[in-house]
């Protein structure tokens, strides 16, 4: 809610219980400052407007920012996340959040992925959806082409790859990079892997068969972020 | 299911539809090899036995392995995960999975955390619950004391810490380590942070306020794993 109210032109109106307004007075203050109506209502109204089982007493009507592919993959971008055929909204939202945390310049949900404005995705992103450009892209192959045209090294994450993340030196990880992540269940199709500059596995040191999407993305994105910011 | 059948003495009996047995013939074969009855039944029976909305056609009755604290924090352990007051079973299961992937020797869910045998936790662990010792520990402070007694450096993860993960050199990260993670919403209480050798934040390079528990744990555990296995 805080992030939506802070993002210019996003929130249209807010419905909230008095309890929320009293407990978090900075929220109605932020709404007023942004010229967004703060409409007091009962918990039953919020419950009706919300699709969660345990609503938090406040709902905002927001515009969906129109983000073009060129906004998410800008010239000069250093870190970009591309999701290909990612279907679970909780996963997608968590990857948007971790991309933001790792300092990514943009996220692209390619054609066939979940809608970034799915309510579960919005909640899982914990406000990050309003922090960095998140574009609904075309076919994933076209997104990869756009990333390379922007000068990004494209690294595809695939648990079965021969190259391990730990095999990449910090010099390689420090260059402007787009990370490409595939579907939760079946990963990246071979045509997409073939388009990447390198296919990379997060090494499994124990007996787990794999990592889930958001933890694998966290390890990959932070490996790049560390190399880019710390240099080693 | 595969992991439960492969873990000695865990599975007691399996209820499965013929469809599952035909599609995954290795499962009834594994059950037979382990001396576990494979009981064919209808989808309606599986649905009744399962608590998921979309059951996968197969349910195993399993024993809960009795894991003592001393099994999860053994002398010679190099990497251990300690969860203090972690309440969400999906988070706990995902952290067990990423701990397994990072090569951890054990996981401790201290008193006040969710039960590792919560069905959602079992599913989120994706079999890792049967790969490494997962103990239900005493009070988190007592678990930290046990970890130090076992010769482990105790690193507490806290987004507000002054020391950043990237400030630790690979020599420090390579020593036998127990990572301590706190509650999803309110983190680690100050008494627990005070017991750690170092309180460490995953750096936020963008505008996200924080990471969620499982992605933060993935970044921390893999930083240790990489230093321990690669040395840099």
XYZ file of C-alpha atoms in Angstrom, chain A residues 89 93 115-130:
18
model
C 1.871 -15.796 -9.536
C 5.969 -11.868 -7.530
C 0.113 -11.501 -15.548
C 2.190 -9.285 -13.252
C -1.064 -7.697 -12.052
C -2.489 -10.970 -10.837
C -3.413 -10.167 -7.212
C -1.178 -12.918 -5.804
C 1.760 -11.678 -7.851
C 1.200 -8.098 -6.687
C 1.149 -9.211 -3.050
C 4.212 -11.486 -3.394
C 6.165 -8.632 -4.975
C 5.707 -6.704 -1.687
C 5.652 -3.347 -3.468
C 8.558 -4.068 -5.829
C 6.139 -4.078 -8.766
C 6.037 -0.296 -8.266
